[in-house]
PDB file of C-alpha atoms in Angstrom:
ATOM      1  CA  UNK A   1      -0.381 -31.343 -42.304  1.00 47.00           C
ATOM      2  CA  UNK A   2      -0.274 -27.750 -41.561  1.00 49.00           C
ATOM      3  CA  UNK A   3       2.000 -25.139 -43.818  1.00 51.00           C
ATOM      4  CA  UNK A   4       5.419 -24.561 -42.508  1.00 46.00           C
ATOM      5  CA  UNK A   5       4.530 -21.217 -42.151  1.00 47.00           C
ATOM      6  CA  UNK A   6       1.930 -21.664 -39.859  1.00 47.00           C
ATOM      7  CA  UNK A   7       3.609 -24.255 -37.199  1.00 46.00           C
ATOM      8  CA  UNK A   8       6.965 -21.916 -36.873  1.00 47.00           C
ATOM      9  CA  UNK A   9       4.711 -18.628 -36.525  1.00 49.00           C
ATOM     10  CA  UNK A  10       4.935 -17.017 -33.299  1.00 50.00           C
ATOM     11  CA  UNK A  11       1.620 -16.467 -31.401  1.00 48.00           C
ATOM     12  CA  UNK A  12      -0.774 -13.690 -32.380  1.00 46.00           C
ATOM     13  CA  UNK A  13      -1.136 -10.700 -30.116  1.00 46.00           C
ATOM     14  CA  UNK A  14      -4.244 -11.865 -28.850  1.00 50.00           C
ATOM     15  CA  UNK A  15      -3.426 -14.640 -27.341  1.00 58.00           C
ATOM     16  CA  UNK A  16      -1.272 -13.701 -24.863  1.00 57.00           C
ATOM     17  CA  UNK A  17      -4.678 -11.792 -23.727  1.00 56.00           C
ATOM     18  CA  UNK A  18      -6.321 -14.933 -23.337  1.00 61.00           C
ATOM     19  CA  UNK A  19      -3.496 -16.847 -21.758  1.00 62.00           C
ATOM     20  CA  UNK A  20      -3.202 -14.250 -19.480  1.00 65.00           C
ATOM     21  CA  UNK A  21      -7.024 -14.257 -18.721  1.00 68.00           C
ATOM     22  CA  UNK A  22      -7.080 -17.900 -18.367  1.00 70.00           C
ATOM     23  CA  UNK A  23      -4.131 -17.805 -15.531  1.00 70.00           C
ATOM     24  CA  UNK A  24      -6.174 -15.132 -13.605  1.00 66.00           C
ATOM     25  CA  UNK A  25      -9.072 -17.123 -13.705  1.00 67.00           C
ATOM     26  CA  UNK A  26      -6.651 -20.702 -12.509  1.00 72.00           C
ATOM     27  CA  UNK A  27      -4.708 -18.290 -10.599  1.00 67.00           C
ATOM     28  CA  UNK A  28      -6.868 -16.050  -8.681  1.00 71.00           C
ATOM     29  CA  UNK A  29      -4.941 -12.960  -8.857  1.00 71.00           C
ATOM     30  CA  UNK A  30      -3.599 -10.886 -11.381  1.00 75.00           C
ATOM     31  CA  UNK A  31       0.194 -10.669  -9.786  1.00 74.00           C
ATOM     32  CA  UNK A  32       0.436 -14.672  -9.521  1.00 77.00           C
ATOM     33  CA  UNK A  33      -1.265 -15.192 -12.873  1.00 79.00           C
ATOM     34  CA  UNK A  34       1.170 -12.981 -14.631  1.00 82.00           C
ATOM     35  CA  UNK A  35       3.986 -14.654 -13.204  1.00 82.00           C
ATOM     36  CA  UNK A  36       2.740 -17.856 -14.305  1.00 81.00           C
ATOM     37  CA  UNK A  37       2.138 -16.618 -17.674  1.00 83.00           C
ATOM     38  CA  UNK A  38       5.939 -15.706 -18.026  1.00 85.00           C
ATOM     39  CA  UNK A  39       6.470 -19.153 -16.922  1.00 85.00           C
ATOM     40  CA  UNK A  40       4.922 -20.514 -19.517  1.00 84.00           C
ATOM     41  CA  UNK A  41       6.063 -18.753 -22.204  1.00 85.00           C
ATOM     42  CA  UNK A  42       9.679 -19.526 -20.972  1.00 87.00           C
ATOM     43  CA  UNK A  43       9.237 -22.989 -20.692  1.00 85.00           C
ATOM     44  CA  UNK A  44       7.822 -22.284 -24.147  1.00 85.00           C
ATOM     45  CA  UNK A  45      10.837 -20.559 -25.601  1.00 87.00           C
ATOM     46  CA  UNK A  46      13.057 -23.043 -24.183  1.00 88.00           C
ATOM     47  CA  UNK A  47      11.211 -25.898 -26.140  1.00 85.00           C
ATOM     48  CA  UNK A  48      10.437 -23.458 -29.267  1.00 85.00           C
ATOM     49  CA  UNK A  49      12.531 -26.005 -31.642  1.00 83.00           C
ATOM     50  CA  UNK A  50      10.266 -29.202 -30.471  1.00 82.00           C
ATOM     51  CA  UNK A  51       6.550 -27.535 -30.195  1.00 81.00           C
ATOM     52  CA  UNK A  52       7.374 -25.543 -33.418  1.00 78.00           C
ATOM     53  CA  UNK A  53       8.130 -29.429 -35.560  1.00 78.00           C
ATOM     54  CA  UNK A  54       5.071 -31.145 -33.453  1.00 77.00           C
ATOM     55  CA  UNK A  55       1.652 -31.862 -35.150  1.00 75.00           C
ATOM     56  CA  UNK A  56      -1.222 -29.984 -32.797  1.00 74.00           C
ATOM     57  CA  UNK A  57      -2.195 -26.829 -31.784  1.00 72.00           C
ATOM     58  CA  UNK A  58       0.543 -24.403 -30.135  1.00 77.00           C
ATOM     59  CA  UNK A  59      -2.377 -22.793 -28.847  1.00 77.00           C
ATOM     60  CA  UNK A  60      -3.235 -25.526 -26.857  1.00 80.00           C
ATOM     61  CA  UNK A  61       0.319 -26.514 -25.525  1.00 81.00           C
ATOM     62  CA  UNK A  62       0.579 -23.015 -24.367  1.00 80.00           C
ATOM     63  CA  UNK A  63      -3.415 -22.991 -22.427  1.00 81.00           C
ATOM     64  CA  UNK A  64      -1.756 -26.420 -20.780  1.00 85.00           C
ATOM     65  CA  UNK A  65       1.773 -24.700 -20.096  1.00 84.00           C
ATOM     66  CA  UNK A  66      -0.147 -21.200 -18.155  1.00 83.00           C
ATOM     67  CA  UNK A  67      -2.352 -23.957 -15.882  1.00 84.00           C
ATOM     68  CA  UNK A  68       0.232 -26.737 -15.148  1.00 86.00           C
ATOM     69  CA  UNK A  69       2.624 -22.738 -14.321  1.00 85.00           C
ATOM     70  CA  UNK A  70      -0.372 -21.893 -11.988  1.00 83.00           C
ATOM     71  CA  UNK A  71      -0.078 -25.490 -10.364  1.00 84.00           C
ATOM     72  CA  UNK A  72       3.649 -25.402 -10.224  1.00 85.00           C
ATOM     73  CA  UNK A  73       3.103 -22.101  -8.155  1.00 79.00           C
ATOM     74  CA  UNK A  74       0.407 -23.260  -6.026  1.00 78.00           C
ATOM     75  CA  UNK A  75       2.963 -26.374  -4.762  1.00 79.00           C
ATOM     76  CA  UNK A  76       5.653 -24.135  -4.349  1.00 77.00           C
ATOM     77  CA  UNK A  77       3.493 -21.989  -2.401  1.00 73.00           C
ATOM     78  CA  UNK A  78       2.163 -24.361  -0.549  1.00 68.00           C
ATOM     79  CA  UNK A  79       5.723 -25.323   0.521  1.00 60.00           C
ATOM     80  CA  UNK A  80       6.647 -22.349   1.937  1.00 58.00           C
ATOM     81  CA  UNK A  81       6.562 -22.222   5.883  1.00 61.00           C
ATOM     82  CA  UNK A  82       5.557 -18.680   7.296  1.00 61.00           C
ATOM     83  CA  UNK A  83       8.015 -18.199  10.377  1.00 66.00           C
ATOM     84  CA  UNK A  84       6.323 -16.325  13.482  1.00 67.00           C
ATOM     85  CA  UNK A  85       8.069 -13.516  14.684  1.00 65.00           C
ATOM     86  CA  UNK A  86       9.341 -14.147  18.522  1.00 69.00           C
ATOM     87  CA  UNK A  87       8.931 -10.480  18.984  1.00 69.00           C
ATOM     88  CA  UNK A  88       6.531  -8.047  17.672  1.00 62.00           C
ATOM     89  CA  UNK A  89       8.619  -4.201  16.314  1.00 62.00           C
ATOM     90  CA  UNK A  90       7.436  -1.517  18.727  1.00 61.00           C
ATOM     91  CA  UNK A  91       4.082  -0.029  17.587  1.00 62.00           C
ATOM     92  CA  UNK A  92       4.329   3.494  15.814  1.00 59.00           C
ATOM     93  CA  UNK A  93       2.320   6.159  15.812  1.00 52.00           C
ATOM     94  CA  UNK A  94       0.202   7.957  13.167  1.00 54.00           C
ATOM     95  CA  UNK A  95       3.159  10.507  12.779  1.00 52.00           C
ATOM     96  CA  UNK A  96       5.980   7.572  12.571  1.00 60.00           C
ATOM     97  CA  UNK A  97       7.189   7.887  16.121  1.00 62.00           C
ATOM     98  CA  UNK A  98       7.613   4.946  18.248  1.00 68.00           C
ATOM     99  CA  UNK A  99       4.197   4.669  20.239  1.00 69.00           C
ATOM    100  CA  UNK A 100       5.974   5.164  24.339  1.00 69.00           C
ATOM    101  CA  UNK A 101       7.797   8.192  22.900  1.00 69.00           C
ATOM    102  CA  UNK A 102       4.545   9.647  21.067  1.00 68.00           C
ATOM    103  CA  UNK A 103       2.734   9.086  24.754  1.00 73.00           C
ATOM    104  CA  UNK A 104       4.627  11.036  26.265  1.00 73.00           C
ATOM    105  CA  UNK A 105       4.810  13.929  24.610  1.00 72.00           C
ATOM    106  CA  UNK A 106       1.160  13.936  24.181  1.00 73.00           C
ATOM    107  CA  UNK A 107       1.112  14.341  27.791  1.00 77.00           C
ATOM    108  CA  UNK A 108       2.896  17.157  27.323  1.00 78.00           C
ATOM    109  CA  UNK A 109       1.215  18.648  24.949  1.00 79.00           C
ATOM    110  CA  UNK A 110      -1.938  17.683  27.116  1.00 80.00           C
ATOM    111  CA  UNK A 111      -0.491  19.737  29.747  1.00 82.00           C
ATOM    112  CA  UNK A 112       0.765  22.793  27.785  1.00 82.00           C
ATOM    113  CA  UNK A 113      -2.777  23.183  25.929  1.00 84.00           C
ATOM    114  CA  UNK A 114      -4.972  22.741  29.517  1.00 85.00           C
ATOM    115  CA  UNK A 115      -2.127  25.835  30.848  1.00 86.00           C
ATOM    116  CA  UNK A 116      -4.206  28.090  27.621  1.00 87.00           C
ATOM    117  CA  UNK A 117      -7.095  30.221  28.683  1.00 89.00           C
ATOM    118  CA  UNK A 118     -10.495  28.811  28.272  1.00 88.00           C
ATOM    119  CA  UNK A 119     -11.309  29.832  24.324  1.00 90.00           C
ATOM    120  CA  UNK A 120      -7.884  29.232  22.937  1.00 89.00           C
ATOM    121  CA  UNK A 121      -7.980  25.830  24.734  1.00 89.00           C
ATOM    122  CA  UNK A 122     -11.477  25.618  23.088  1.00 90.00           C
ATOM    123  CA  UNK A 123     -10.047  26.270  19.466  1.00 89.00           C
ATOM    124  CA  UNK A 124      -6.072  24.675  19.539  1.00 85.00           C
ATOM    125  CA  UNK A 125      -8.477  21.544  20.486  1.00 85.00           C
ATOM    126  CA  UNK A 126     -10.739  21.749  17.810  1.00 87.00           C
ATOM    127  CA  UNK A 127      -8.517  23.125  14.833  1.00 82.00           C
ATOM    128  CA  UNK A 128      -4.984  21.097  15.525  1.00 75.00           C
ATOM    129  CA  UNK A 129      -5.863  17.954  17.735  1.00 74.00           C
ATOM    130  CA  UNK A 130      -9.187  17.429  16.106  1.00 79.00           C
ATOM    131  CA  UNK A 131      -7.849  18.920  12.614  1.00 79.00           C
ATOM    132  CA  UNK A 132     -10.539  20.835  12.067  1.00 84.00           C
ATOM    133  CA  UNK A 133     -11.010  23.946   9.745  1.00 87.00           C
ATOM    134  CA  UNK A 134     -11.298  26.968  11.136  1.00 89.00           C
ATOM    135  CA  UNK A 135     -14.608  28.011   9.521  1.00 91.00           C
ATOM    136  CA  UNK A 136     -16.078  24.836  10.883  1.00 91.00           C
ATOM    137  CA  UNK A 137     -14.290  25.544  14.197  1.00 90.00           C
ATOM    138  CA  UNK A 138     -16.217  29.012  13.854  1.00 92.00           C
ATOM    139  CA  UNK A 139     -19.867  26.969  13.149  1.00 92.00           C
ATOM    140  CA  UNK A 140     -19.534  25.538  16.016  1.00 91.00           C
ATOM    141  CA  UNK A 141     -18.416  27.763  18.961  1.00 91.00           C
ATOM    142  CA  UNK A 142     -20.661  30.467  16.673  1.00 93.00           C
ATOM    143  CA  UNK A 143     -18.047  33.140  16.155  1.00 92.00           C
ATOM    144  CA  UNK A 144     -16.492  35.230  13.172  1.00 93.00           C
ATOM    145  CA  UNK A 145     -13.597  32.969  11.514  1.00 91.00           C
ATOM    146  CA  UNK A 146     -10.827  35.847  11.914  1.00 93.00           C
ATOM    147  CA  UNK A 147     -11.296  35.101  15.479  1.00 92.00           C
ATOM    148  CA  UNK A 148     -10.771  31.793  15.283  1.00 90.00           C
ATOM    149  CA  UNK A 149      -7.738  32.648  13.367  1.00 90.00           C
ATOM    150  CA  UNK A 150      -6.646  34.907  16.115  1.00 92.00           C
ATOM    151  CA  UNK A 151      -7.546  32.647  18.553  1.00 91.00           C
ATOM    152  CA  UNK A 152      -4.717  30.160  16.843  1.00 87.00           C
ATOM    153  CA  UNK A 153      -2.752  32.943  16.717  1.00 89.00           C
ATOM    154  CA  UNK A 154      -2.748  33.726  20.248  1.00 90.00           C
ATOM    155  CA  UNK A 155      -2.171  30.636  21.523  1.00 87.00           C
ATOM    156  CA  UNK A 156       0.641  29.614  19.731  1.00 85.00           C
ATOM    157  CA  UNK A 157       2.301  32.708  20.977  1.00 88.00           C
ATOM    158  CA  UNK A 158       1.325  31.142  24.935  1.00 87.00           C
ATOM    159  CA  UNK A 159       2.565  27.983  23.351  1.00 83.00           C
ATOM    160  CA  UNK A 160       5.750  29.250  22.805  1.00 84.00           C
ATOM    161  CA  UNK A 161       6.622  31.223  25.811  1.00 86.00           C
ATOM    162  CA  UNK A 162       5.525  28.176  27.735  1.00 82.00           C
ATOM    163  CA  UNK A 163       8.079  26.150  25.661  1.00 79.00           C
ATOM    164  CA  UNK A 164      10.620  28.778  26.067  1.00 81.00           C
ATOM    165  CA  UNK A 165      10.169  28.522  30.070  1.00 80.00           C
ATOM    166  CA  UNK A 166       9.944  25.199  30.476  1.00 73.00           C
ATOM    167  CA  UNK A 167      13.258  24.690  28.530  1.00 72.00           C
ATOM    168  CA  UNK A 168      14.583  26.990  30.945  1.00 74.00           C
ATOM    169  CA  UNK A 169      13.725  25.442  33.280  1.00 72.00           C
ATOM    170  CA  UNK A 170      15.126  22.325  32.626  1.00 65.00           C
ATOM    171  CA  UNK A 171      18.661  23.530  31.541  1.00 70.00           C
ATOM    172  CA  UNK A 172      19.171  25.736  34.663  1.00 61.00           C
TER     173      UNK A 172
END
């Protein structure tokens, strides 16, 4: 029979390593393994008085508590019914608008930049729609980067004024 000592001793620090590897490995993945590892050391704590008075191995009655856990989760799991939606939530866009609104002010945009003159078209394309840099922007229509920059510059002034009259418009 083993000392007193040893059967009331908590568990070393190392084996809640290996219980915890041996639920990832029953488990599959870390989250559900280290939920079933709490499990079993709950249903553990709960029964400390009986395990700690048993003959055997607490070692052992813990490596069966983690994989019966990791079956207890798999059945509950297994249980639970996913519910299809009836309706799918409007799409949104990259900049968290819904998707018909983000249309149609792309439009709108669409039209405002094709109102530009031909190389500020050229460049408000390539630096904000396509997010490119302006030195790259520069590679590739081969001209200095402060023009590029002026370019930008330039247009967002048009931009504006176009903005300006087309709110104008619409409140007169």
């Amino acid at each position: 029979m083993r000392p007193l000592r040893e059967r009331t001793s908590r568990p070393s620090s190392s084996r809640p390593l290996r219980r915890s590897r041996l639920a990832r490995v029953e488990a599959g993945d870390l989250h559900s393994a280290e939920d079933a590892v709490q499990d079993a050391y709950l249903k553990m704590y709960r029964r400390w008085a009986t395990i700690s008075a048993q003959e055997g191995s607490l070692t052992a009655y813990g490596r069966t508590a983690v994989k019966r856990a990791v079956i207890d989760q798999f059945r509950r799991n297994k249980r639970m019914v996913a519910v299809p939606v009836r309706e799918l939530p409007e799409t949104e866009s990259g900049i968290g608008i819904p998707e018909a609104a983000y249309e149609m002010i792309k439009e709108g945009i669409d039209e405002l930049v094709a109102s530009l003159p031909g190389r500020q078209r050229e460049v408000i394309t390539l630096c904000v729609l396509q997010d490119l840099s302006p030195a790259v922007v520069a590679q590739r229509l081969q001209i200095k980067e402060e023009s590029v920059k002026r370019y930008i510059k330039a247009a967002a002034n048009n931009l504006k004024k176009s903005i300006n009259e087309h709110s104008e418009e619409a409140t007169a």
